[in-house]
């Protein structure tokens, strides 16, 4: 670990508090700090980053029936433009301005590639047997794959 | 009250009968009343009572009310999830907002629920302001008349006698510009158009007066709906809904 | 699953599937993905959010591994959303899922039994029935257990009886709801809110808010008291702001009272017979309904199996979520000692990191860099919600947290839409785990 003490001080305010009782109003790593971390470790893949969005946007971003927009099959450039606008904070959002600010350009682009590669179709409910995500026998396809 | 006497206050309060202030009670969630469908007479009455809209206030509410989050800058939808509102007739927008608020429009999905939450705080004046604001926003790019298969083209311009379908254009306009309570369709998000027509067809959307729209949707196939969606999306702005 | 397979007894299944380490082909609807006898066998302990997400995402990533899920209950009830049972805006039925989709769509062998021990050397999991299941990789996601005696006189027996904590949604939730509904007019509800790390940091305050919402209609003279073992809590500004508006918080007539630890709020003793909680400062608070939320620790299974190494929580290797006790065992969810909130979304995203670790091991490569997000929405009422966004960036031997909490607002649109977003999130998240 060669991360500077300075970085640890700023970022670990929340870490060192009781886990689960993180109350820091805002903990933000500077761009330089993020770059320093990213220089030491490979960037998380588009799939790793993108799958962490699933609780809100559905498995593989394929929730089409809710208020939160689907990401599966989204146009790559459109995803990038929107995320950068959210990150910039110049577009009123419900929560995305508080989410997008942590991602680098390269991370946004990796997520954009991942979501653009997925079928723009609703994640199948249990009673659905015909779906881009399913084999003919109703078992799941390995869409999205490993990292 | 200081924090230090919280406990004693909690104990004292526990012994005395307390009433919630009336101001507080108004915040409580009221049980939802079954929304009543419009008659033409009632709608005409409501329309005659529609407040004079203020587009500047509408623009402010578009941003502060988070409408812009889903419906986009100046009402051009930034995702496939929501309809564009730019260039919509003010009567249609006003009625839609009223119907979401009353629960008359409720397709049963998360989007309808979100719209109900979004419209609950609105006054009729707020709705009129938004309606006028959106009506003033132009769809930014017009393209040439899109091509579609002859059967669909015929349905749009001449209707289809066999299935008693009146020409789409006779109500929605030759350029999909809408007319009064009949919405503009030009440039509409294709996904939204498809979802809406399927909802009419499957009786999930029932806020049209006397089934003014639904009666023509019952016999449409998914393929026809998609072709109509593509046609109307092509009539207007290109590149918005993705 | 074909009918002949569904007729197999659990014992037969273990023999054929796990213990004997002889893989069948075409088991559990996976006829198109012929497993060879060399397919790795991944066994998951715990069918909650972390365990179910591991099974699902493992199958999404890998068609051929054999996956077994060991869970004592036939169904799982989500905690997210369960506070809204208290104001009648949610039902437990709506929050409850069985494992049929896990079996049929994801080809998971679900064994309804309790895991009791791990034989690390033999790589076997012992079940309550006495059977041993062999594994190549074991994922333990058995959640938290409770430190009942933090409040002297409180016990697991009380919780299962007339004093439910209802901190695992299900029968206890229903019982607490019934007690609240039967509370006499003008009655008193007392909650003891824990210190330390517990699942869903804002949930005690959300629960009190849902109860207050319900009582405002059915029992408007009732009184709610939170005895807190801490001095600050997540979304405190939001709760106090709204409670002030609606419940006269901070006035003589407040409906909800919050007593911080420094003001004597810590409940230390229960007098169950007299329905009384006694605080650290010796105050006795008699209530009609008592809800003690005990402090948490790692699950009994994790502790008994030695994974906690004598500690309260289970340590793990940051990059892979491998146990420090044995590299073939992975640990996730509310039982781990992570610098992360104990939430369902965290558990589900830790599961994805574990899946990547396992698949990388099977493929003989270095696992990709983890990234864990947590975006939670809590509500105070139908018309007030708020959000928290955490991300956890991997930095070698630790995770670096970035966090933003939504601002307190009087903008009615923002308040309403955030509240709706909570329901939206809950529905989507349930599908993400069990569909």
mmCIF file of N, CA and C in Angstrom, chain C residues 278-384:
data_model
loop_
_atom_site.group_PDB
_atom_site.id
_atom_site.type_symbol
_atom_site.label_atom_id
_atom_site.label_comp_id
_atom_site.label_asym_id
_atom_site.label_seq_id
_atom_site.Cartn_x
_atom_site.Cartn_y
_atom_site.Cartn_z
ATOM 1 N N UNK C 278 -36.013 -0.166 31.738
ATOM 2 C CA UNK C 278 -35.276 0.658 32.694
ATOM 3 C C UNK C 278 -34.024 1.188 32.003
ATOM 4 N N UNK C 279 -33.808 2.488 32.119
ATOM 5 C CA UNK C 279 -32.694 3.116 31.406
ATOM 6 C C UNK C 279 -31.445 3.147 32.273
ATOM 7 N N UNK C 280 -30.340 3.531 31.625
ATOM 8 C CA UNK C 280 -29.053 3.605 32.332
ATOM 9 C C UNK C 280 -29.129 4.568 33.507
ATOM 10 N N UNK C 281 -29.982 5.582 33.374
ATOM 11 C CA UNK C 281 -30.088 6.554 34.472
ATOM 12 C C UNK C 281 -31.128 6.130 35.515
ATOM 13 N N UNK C 282 -31.659 4.918 35.338
ATOM 14 C CA UNK C 282 -32.558 4.378 36.354
ATOM 15 C C UNK C 282 -34.032 4.720 36.161
ATOM 16 N N UNK C 283 -34.332 5.457 35.101
ATOM 17 C CA UNK C 283 -35.743 5.773 34.821
ATOM 18 C C UNK C 283 -36.476 4.506 34.423
ATOM 19 N N UNK C 284 -37.698 4.380 34.900
ATOM 20 C CA UNK C 284 -38.527 3.242 34.512
ATOM 21 C C UNK C 284 -39.609 3.729 33.564
ATOM 22 N N UNK C 285 -39.682 3.078 32.414
ATOM 23 C CA UNK C 285 -40.676 3.497 31.433
ATOM 24 C C UNK C 285 -41.606 2.340 31.148
ATOM 25 N N UNK C 286 -42.829 2.518 31.582
ATOM 26 C CA UNK C 286 -43.842 1.486 31.393
ATOM 27 C C UNK C 286 -44.527 1.724 30.058
ATOM 28 N N UNK C 287 -44.715 0.679 29.320
ATOM 29 C CA UNK C 287 -45.277 0.848 27.982
ATOM 30 C C UNK C 287 -46.324 -0.218 27.707
ATOM 31 N N UNK C 288 -47.182 0.084 26.751
ATOM 32 C CA UNK C 288 -48.160 -0.916 26.314
ATOM 33 C C UNK C 288 -47.538 -1.877 25.313
ATOM 34 N N UNK C 289 -46.651 -1.319 24.477
ATOM 35 C CA UNK C 289 -45.943 -2.163 23.506
ATOM 36 C C UNK C 289 -44.452 -1.816 23.580
ATOM 37 N N UNK C 290 -43.641 -2.838 23.720
ATOM 38 C CA UNK C 290 -42.188 -2.647 23.796
ATOM 39 C C UNK C 290 -41.531 -3.324 22.593
ATOM 40 N N UNK C 291 -40.625 -2.598 21.938
ATOM 41 C CA UNK C 291 -39.876 -3.152 20.808
ATOM 42 C C UNK C 291 -38.387 -2.942 21.066
ATOM 43 N N UNK C 292 -37.748 -3.992 21.520
ATOM 44 C CA UNK C 292 -36.306 -3.921 21.771
ATOM 45 C C UNK C 292 -35.574 -4.427 20.530
ATOM 46 N N UNK C 293 -34.775 -3.558 19.949
ATOM 47 C CA UNK C 293 -33.929 -3.986 18.828
ATOM 48 C C UNK C 293 -32.549 -4.248 19.419
ATOM 49 N N UNK C 294 -32.166 -5.502 19.556
ATOM 50 C CA UNK C 294 -30.895 -5.780 20.223
ATOM 51 C C UNK C 294 -29.711 -5.411 19.337
ATOM 52 N N UNK C 295 -28.560 -5.109 19.951
ATOM 53 C CA UNK C 295 -27.338 -4.966 19.151
ATOM 54 C C UNK C 295 -27.060 -6.263 18.393
ATOM 55 N N UNK C 296 -26.268 -6.145 17.347
ATOM 56 C CA UNK C 296 -26.025 -7.292 16.473
ATOM 57 C C UNK C 296 -24.609 -7.841 16.656
ATOM 58 N N UNK C 297 -24.460 -9.061 16.222
ATOM 59 C CA UNK C 297 -23.143 -9.673 16.069
ATOM 60 C C UNK C 297 -23.254 -10.645 14.893
ATOM 61 N N UNK C 298 -22.156 -11.262 14.530
ATOM 62 C CA UNK C 298 -22.202 -12.239 13.434
ATOM 63 C C UNK C 298 -23.105 -13.407 13.830
ATOM 64 N N UNK C 299 -23.618 -14.083 12.818
ATOM 65 C CA UNK C 299 -24.541 -15.195 13.059
ATOM 66 C C UNK C 299 -23.895 -16.274 13.926
ATOM 67 N N UNK C 300 -24.737 -17.010 14.609
ATOM 68 C CA UNK C 300 -24.272 -18.104 15.465
ATOM 69 C C UNK C 300 -23.449 -19.098 14.641
ATOM 70 N N UNK C 301 -23.915 -19.375 13.418
ATOM 71 C CA UNK C 301 -23.191 -20.328 12.572
ATOM 72 C C UNK C 301 -21.772 -19.844 12.307
ATOM 73 N N UNK C 302 -21.627 -18.562 11.950
ATOM 74 C CA UNK C 302 -20.300 -18.014 11.641
ATOM 75 C C UNK C 302 -19.402 -18.068 12.870
ATOM 76 N N UNK C 303 -19.988 -17.812 14.024
ATOM 77 C CA UNK C 303 -19.202 -17.837 15.262
ATOM 78 C C UNK C 303 -18.836 -19.280 15.610
ATOM 79 N N UNK C 304 -19.835 -20.168 15.558
ATOM 80 C CA UNK C 304 -19.583 -21.576 15.907
ATOM 81 C C UNK C 304 -18.573 -22.219 14.950
ATOM 82 N N UNK C 305 -18.622 -21.812 13.682
ATOM 83 C CA UNK C 305 -17.707 -22.412 12.700
ATOM 84 C C UNK C 305 -16.315 -21.798 12.767
ATOM 85 N N UNK C 306 -16.130 -20.851 13.676
ATOM 86 C CA UNK C 306 -14.803 -20.264 13.871
ATOM 87 C C UNK C 306 -14.483 -19.140 12.911
ATOM 88 N N UNK C 307 -15.435 -18.770 12.041
ATOM 89 C CA UNK C 307 -15.148 -17.739 11.040
ATOM 90 C C UNK C 307 -14.923 -16.381 11.689
ATOM 91 N N UNK C 308 -15.568 -16.152 12.835
ATOM 92 C CA UNK C 308 -15.414 -14.857 13.507
ATOM 93 C C UNK C 308 -14.146 -14.798 14.345
ATOM 94 N N UNK C 309 -13.476 -15.924 14.503
ATOM 95 C CA UNK C 309 -12.206 -15.985 15.242
ATOM 96 C C UNK C 309 -12.303 -15.294 16.604
ATOM 97 N N UNK C 310 -13.409 -15.519 17.274
ATOM 98 C CA UNK C 310 -13.571 -14.952 18.609
ATOM 99 C C UNK C 310 -14.001 -13.497 18.629
ATOM 100 N N UNK C 311 -14.163 -12.889 17.448
ATOM 101 C CA UNK C 311 -14.571 -11.486 17.379
ATOM 102 C C UNK C 311 -16.088 -11.397 17.211
ATOM 103 N N UNK C 312 -16.566 -10.153 17.235
ATOM 104 C CA UNK C 312 -18.006 -9.934 17.051
ATOM 105 C C UNK C 312 -18.419 -10.104 15.586
ATOM 106 N N UNK C 313 -17.507 -9.739 14.681
ATOM 107 C CA UNK C 313 -17.798 -9.823 13.256
ATOM 108 C C UNK C 313 -16.753 -10.678 12.557
ATOM 109 N N UNK C 314 -17.022 -10.983 11.294
ATOM 110 C CA UNK C 314 -16.145 -11.874 10.541
ATOM 111 C C UNK C 314 -15.229 -11.058 9.626
ATOM 112 N N UNK C 315 -13.934 -11.271 9.766
ATOM 113 C CA UNK C 315 -12.970 -10.573 8.906
ATOM 114 C C UNK C 315 -12.825 -11.288 7.562
ATOM 115 N N UNK C 316 -12.344 -10.554 6.589
ATOM 116 C CA UNK C 316 -12.229 -11.129 5.239
ATOM 117 C C UNK C 316 -11.122 -10.418 4.477
ATOM 118 N N UNK C 317 -10.683 -11.080 3.413
ATOM 119 C CA UNK C 317 -9.700 -10.453 2.524
ATOM 120 C C UNK C 317 -10.432 -9.460 1.623
ATOM 121 N N UNK C 318 -9.966 -8.213 1.610
ATOM 122 C CA UNK C 318 -10.750 -7.135 1.005
ATOM 123 C C UNK C 318 -11.123 -7.399 -0.450
ATOM 124 N N UNK C 319 -10.187 -7.909 -1.213
ATOM 125 C CA UNK C 319 -10.436 -7.993 -2.655
ATOM 126 C C UNK C 319 -11.431 -9.095 -3.022
ATOM 127 N N UNK C 320 -11.385 -10.200 -2.257
ATOM 128 C CA UNK C 320 -12.132 -11.387 -2.683
ATOM 129 C C UNK C 320 -13.284 -11.768 -1.758
ATOM 130 N N UNK C 321 -13.328 -11.169 -0.579
ATOM 131 C CA UNK C 321 -14.269 -11.595 0.468
ATOM 132 C C UNK C 321 -14.027 -13.043 0.901
ATOM 133 N N UNK C 322 -12.773 -13.501 0.714
ATOM 134 C CA UNK C 322 -12.417 -14.804 1.269
ATOM 135 C C UNK C 322 -12.220 -14.663 2.775
ATOM 136 N N UNK C 323 -12.671 -15.675 3.498
ATOM 137 C CA UNK C 323 -12.439 -15.710 4.937
ATOM 138 C C UNK C 323 -10.950 -15.769 5.207
ATOM 139 N N UNK C 324 -10.504 -15.153 6.299
ATOM 140 C CA UNK C 324 -9.101 -15.252 6.668
ATOM 141 C C UNK C 324 -8.795 -16.618 7.266
ATOM 142 N N UNK C 325 -9.869 -17.357 7.590
ATOM 143 C CA UNK C 325 -9.690 -18.681 8.199
ATOM 144 C C UNK C 325 -9.342 -19.725 7.147
ATOM 145 N N UNK C 326 -9.987 -19.614 5.989
ATOM 146 C CA UNK C 326 -9.789 -20.630 4.948
ATOM 147 C C UNK C 326 -10.108 -20.003 3.591
ATOM 148 N N UNK C 327 -9.166 -20.120 2.635
ATOM 149 C CA UNK C 327 -9.365 -19.438 1.351
ATOM 150 C C UNK C 327 -10.435 -20.067 0.461
ATOM 151 N N UNK C 328 -10.949 -21.228 0.847
ATOM 152 C CA UNK C 328 -12.049 -21.795 0.067
ATOM 153 C C UNK C 328 -13.412 -21.355 0.592
ATOM 154 N N UNK C 329 -13.390 -20.499 1.599
ATOM 155 C CA UNK C 329 -14.642 -20.040 2.201
ATOM 156 C C UNK C 329 -14.757 -18.528 2.020
ATOM 157 N N UNK C 330 -15.901 -18.092 1.536
ATOM 158 C CA UNK C 330 -16.168 -16.676 1.311
ATOM 159 C C UNK C 330 -17.218 -16.211 2.306
ATOM 160 N N UNK C 331 -17.098 -14.975 2.735
ATOM 161 C CA UNK C 331 -18.043 -14.467 3.739
ATOM 162 C C UNK C 331 -18.593 -13.115 3.296
ATOM 163 N N UNK C 332 -19.898 -12.947 3.356
ATOM 164 C CA UNK C 332 -20.511 -11.677 2.939
ATOM 165 C C UNK C 332 -21.704 -11.329 3.821
ATOM 166 N N UNK C 333 -22.194 -10.132 3.621
ATOM 167 C CA UNK C 333 -23.457 -9.716 4.220
ATOM 168 C C UNK C 333 -23.315 -9.080 5.590
ATOM 169 N N UNK C 334 -24.406 -9.117 6.343
ATOM 170 C CA UNK C 334 -24.458 -8.372 7.599
ATOM 171 C C UNK C 334 -23.508 -8.905 8.662
ATOM 172 N N UNK C 335 -22.947 -10.076 8.441
ATOM 173 C CA UNK C 335 -22.077 -10.654 9.468
ATOM 174 C C UNK C 335 -20.611 -10.247 9.329
ATOM 175 N N UNK C 336 -20.239 -9.574 8.230
ATOM 176 C CA UNK C 336 -18.819 -9.303 8.026
ATOM 177 C C UNK C 336 -18.402 -7.951 8.596
ATOM 178 N N UNK C 337 -17.135 -7.869 8.871
ATOM 179 C CA UNK C 337 -16.549 -6.671 9.462
ATOM 180 C C UNK C 337 -16.092 -5.740 8.350
ATOM 181 N N UNK C 338 -17.048 -5.162 7.637
ATOM 182 C CA UNK C 338 -16.725 -4.307 6.498
ATOM 183 C C UNK C 338 -17.018 -2.853 6.856
ATOM 184 N N UNK C 339 -16.266 -1.923 6.260
ATOM 185 C CA UNK C 339 -16.551 -0.505 6.506
ATOM 186 C C UNK C 339 -17.726 -0.044 5.653
ATOM 187 N N UNK C 340 -18.786 -0.800 5.739
ATOM 188 C CA UNK C 340 -19.952 -0.555 4.884
ATOM 189 C C UNK C 340 -21.192 -0.692 5.748
ATOM 190 N N UNK C 341 -22.244 0.034 5.382
ATOM 191 C CA UNK C 341 -23.499 -0.119 6.099
ATOM 192 C C UNK C 341 -23.995 -1.549 5.939
ATOM 193 N N UNK C 342 -24.707 -2.038 6.925
ATOM 194 C CA UNK C 342 -25.275 -3.391 6.824
ATOM 195 C C UNK C 342 -26.633 -3.278 6.150
ATOM 196 N N UNK C 343 -26.591 -3.344 4.809
ATOM 197 C CA UNK C 343 -27.831 -3.212 4.046
ATOM 198 C C UNK C 343 -27.944 -4.354 3.044
ATOM 199 N N UNK C 344 -29.153 -4.578 2.579
ATOM 200 C CA UNK C 344 -29.383 -5.602 1.574
ATOM 201 C C UNK C 344 -28.633 -5.306 0.286
ATOM 202 N N UNK C 345 -28.596 -4.033 -0.094
ATOM 203 C CA UNK C 345 -27.919 -3.705 -1.354
ATOM 204 C C UNK C 345 -26.417 -3.973 -1.242
ATOM 205 N N UNK C 346 -25.849 -3.675 -0.077
ATOM 206 C CA UNK C 346 -24.434 -3.981 0.141
ATOM 207 C C UNK C 346 -24.208 -5.492 0.023
ATOM 208 N N UNK C 347 -25.066 -6.277 0.691
ATOM 209 C CA UNK C 347 -24.898 -7.737 0.637
ATOM 210 C C UNK C 347 -24.980 -8.231 -0.800
ATOM 211 N N UNK C 348 -25.936 -7.680 -1.565
ATOM 212 C CA UNK C 348 -26.112 -8.147 -2.949
ATOM 213 C C UNK C 348 -24.908 -7.782 -3.804
ATOM 214 N N UNK C 349 -24.314 -6.629 -3.528
ATOM 215 C CA UNK C 349 -23.151 -6.234 -4.326
ATOM 216 C C UNK C 349 -21.871 -6.916 -3.860
ATOM 217 N N UNK C 350 -21.794 -7.256 -2.577
ATOM 218 C CA UNK C 350 -20.688 -8.098 -2.120
ATOM 219 C C UNK C 350 -20.785 -9.471 -2.797
ATOM 220 N N UNK C 351 -22.002 -9.952 -2.975
ATOM 221 C CA UNK C 351 -22.203 -11.246 -3.635
ATOM 222 C C UNK C 351 -21.580 -11.235 -5.032
ATOM 223 N N UNK C 352 -21.709 -10.111 -5.738
ATOM 224 C CA UNK C 352 -21.166 -10.032 -7.099
ATOM 225 C C UNK C 352 -19.634 -10.055 -7.079
ATOM 226 N N UNK C 353 -19.060 -9.473 -6.037
ATOM 227 C CA UNK C 353 -17.603 -9.528 -5.894
ATOM 228 C C UNK C 353 -17.158 -10.968 -5.628
ATOM 229 N N UNK C 354 -17.931 -11.670 -4.789
ATOM 230 C CA UNK C 354 -17.610 -13.077 -4.500
ATOM 231 C C UNK C 354 -17.721 -13.920 -5.770
ATOM 232 N N UNK C 355 -18.755 -13.673 -6.546
ATOM 233 C CA UNK C 355 -18.924 -14.428 -7.793
ATOM 234 C C UNK C 355 -17.713 -14.220 -8.694
ATOM 235 N N UNK C 356 -17.268 -12.985 -8.812
ATOM 236 C CA UNK C 356 -16.079 -12.715 -9.625
ATOM 237 C C UNK C 356 -14.854 -13.429 -9.045
ATOM 238 N N UNK C 357 -14.737 -13.445 -7.709
ATOM 239 C CA UNK C 357 -13.594 -14.139 -7.078
ATOM 240 C C UNK C 357 -13.625 -15.625 -7.404
ATOM 241 N N UNK C 358 -14.806 -16.220 -7.284
ATOM 242 C CA UNK C 358 -14.936 -17.661 -7.518
ATOM 243 C C UNK C 358 -14.643 -17.994 -8.978
ATOM 244 N N UNK C 359 -15.268 -17.246 -9.877
ATOM 245 C CA UNK C 359 -15.094 -17.538 -11.303
ATOM 246 C C UNK C 359 -13.630 -17.339 -11.702
ATOM 247 N N UNK C 360 -12.999 -16.290 -11.162
ATOM 248 C CA UNK C 360 -11.572 -16.067 -11.463
ATOM 249 C C UNK C 360 -10.730 -17.244 -10.988
ATOM 250 N N UNK C 361 -11.041 -17.756 -9.792
ATOM 251 C CA UNK C 361 -10.316 -18.918 -9.275
ATOM 252 C C UNK C 361 -10.499 -20.122 -10.192
ATOM 253 N N UNK C 362 -11.739 -20.352 -10.615
ATOM 254 C CA UNK C 362 -12.021 -21.499 -11.488
ATOM 255 C C UNK C 362 -11.285 -21.362 -12.811
ATOM 256 N N UNK C 363 -11.156 -20.116 -13.255
ATOM 257 C CA UNK C 363 -10.510 -19.886 -14.553
ATOM 258 C C UNK C 363 -9.009 -19.670 -14.414
ATOM 259 N N UNK C 364 -8.518 -19.713 -13.183
ATOM 260 C CA UNK C 364 -7.093 -19.565 -12.949
ATOM 261 C C UNK C 364 -6.548 -18.201 -13.306
ATOM 262 N N UNK C 365 -7.305 -17.174 -13.008
ATOM 263 C CA UNK C 365 -6.823 -15.809 -13.278
ATOM 264 C C UNK C 365 -7.047 -14.933 -12.041
ATOM 265 N N UNK C 366 -6.473 -13.767 -12.106
ATOM 266 C CA UNK C 366 -6.613 -12.798 -11.021
ATOM 267 C C UNK C 366 -8.026 -12.182 -11.082
ATOM 268 N N UNK C 367 -8.731 -12.100 -9.962
ATOM 269 C CA UNK C 367 -10.064 -11.483 -10.016
ATOM 270 C C UNK C 367 -9.984 -9.994 -10.329
ATOM 271 N N UNK C 368 -11.028 -9.490 -10.986
ATOM 272 C CA UNK C 368 -11.095 -8.058 -11.296
ATOM 273 C C UNK C 368 -11.233 -7.233 -10.024
ATOM 274 N N UNK C 369 -10.974 -5.945 -10.181
ATOM 275 C CA UNK C 369 -11.052 -5.044 -9.032
ATOM 276 C C UNK C 369 -12.508 -4.872 -8.597
ATOM 277 N N UNK C 370 -12.781 -5.035 -7.304
ATOM 278 C CA UNK C 370 -14.163 -4.880 -6.838
ATOM 279 C C UNK C 370 -14.619 -3.419 -6.812
ATOM 280 N N UNK C 371 -15.908 -3.237 -6.807
ATOM 281 C CA UNK C 371 -16.519 -1.914 -6.619
ATOM 282 C C UNK C 371 -17.886 -2.161 -6.006
ATOM 283 N N UNK C 372 -18.174 -1.518 -4.893
ATOM 284 C CA UNK C 372 -19.414 -1.822 -4.175
ATOM 285 C C UNK C 372 -20.188 -0.537 -3.916
ATOM 286 N N UNK C 373 -21.415 -0.498 -4.410
ATOM 287 C CA UNK C 373 -22.260 0.684 -4.229
ATOM 288 C C UNK C 373 -23.416 0.361 -3.286
ATOM 289 N N UNK C 374 -23.873 1.375 -2.627
ATOM 290 C CA UNK C 374 -25.020 1.245 -1.741
ATOM 291 C C UNK C 374 -25.864 2.501 -1.904
ATOM 292 N N UNK C 375 -27.032 2.359 -2.511
ATOM 293 C CA UNK C 375 -27.914 3.514 -2.660
ATOM 294 C C UNK C 375 -29.223 3.197 -1.993
ATOM 295 N N UNK C 376 -29.448 3.798 -0.850
ATOM 296 C CA UNK C 376 -30.638 3.458 -0.083
ATOM 297 C C UNK C 376 -31.604 4.625 -0.052
ATOM 298 N N UNK C 377 -32.863 4.273 -0.021
ATOM 299 C CA UNK C 377 -33.916 5.260 0.120
ATOM 300 C C UNK C 377 -34.693 4.897 1.368
ATOM 301 N N UNK C 378 -34.861 5.830 2.258
ATOM 302 C CA UNK C 378 -35.695 5.605 3.434
ATOM 303 C C UNK C 378 -36.851 6.592 3.393
ATOM 304 N N UNK C 379 -37.888 6.287 4.126
ATOM 305 C CA UNK C 379 -39.022 7.203 4.140
ATOM 306 C C UNK C 379 -39.391 7.580 5.574
ATOM 307 N N UNK C 380 -40.096 8.698 5.689
ATOM 308 C CA UNK C 380 -40.674 9.077 6.979
ATOM 309 C C UNK C 380 -42.181 8.949 6.875
ATOM 310 N N UNK C 381 -42.678 9.114 5.658
ATOM 311 C CA UNK C 381 -44.094 8.988 5.383
ATOM 312 C C UNK C 381 -44.230 8.817 3.882
ATOM 313 N N UNK C 382 -45.458 8.615 3.436
ATOM 314 C CA UNK C 382 -45.706 8.558 2.002
ATOM 315 C C UNK C 382 -45.243 9.814 1.290
ATOM 316 N N UNK C 383 -45.174 10.919 2.026
ATOM 317 C CA UNK C 383 -44.860 12.194 1.382
ATOM 318 C C UNK C 383 -43.485 12.737 1.774
ATOM 319 N N UNK C 384 -42.637 11.880 2.319
ATOM 320 C CA UNK C 384 -41.271 12.359 2.600
ATOM 321 C C UNK C 384 -40.291 11.194 2.542
#
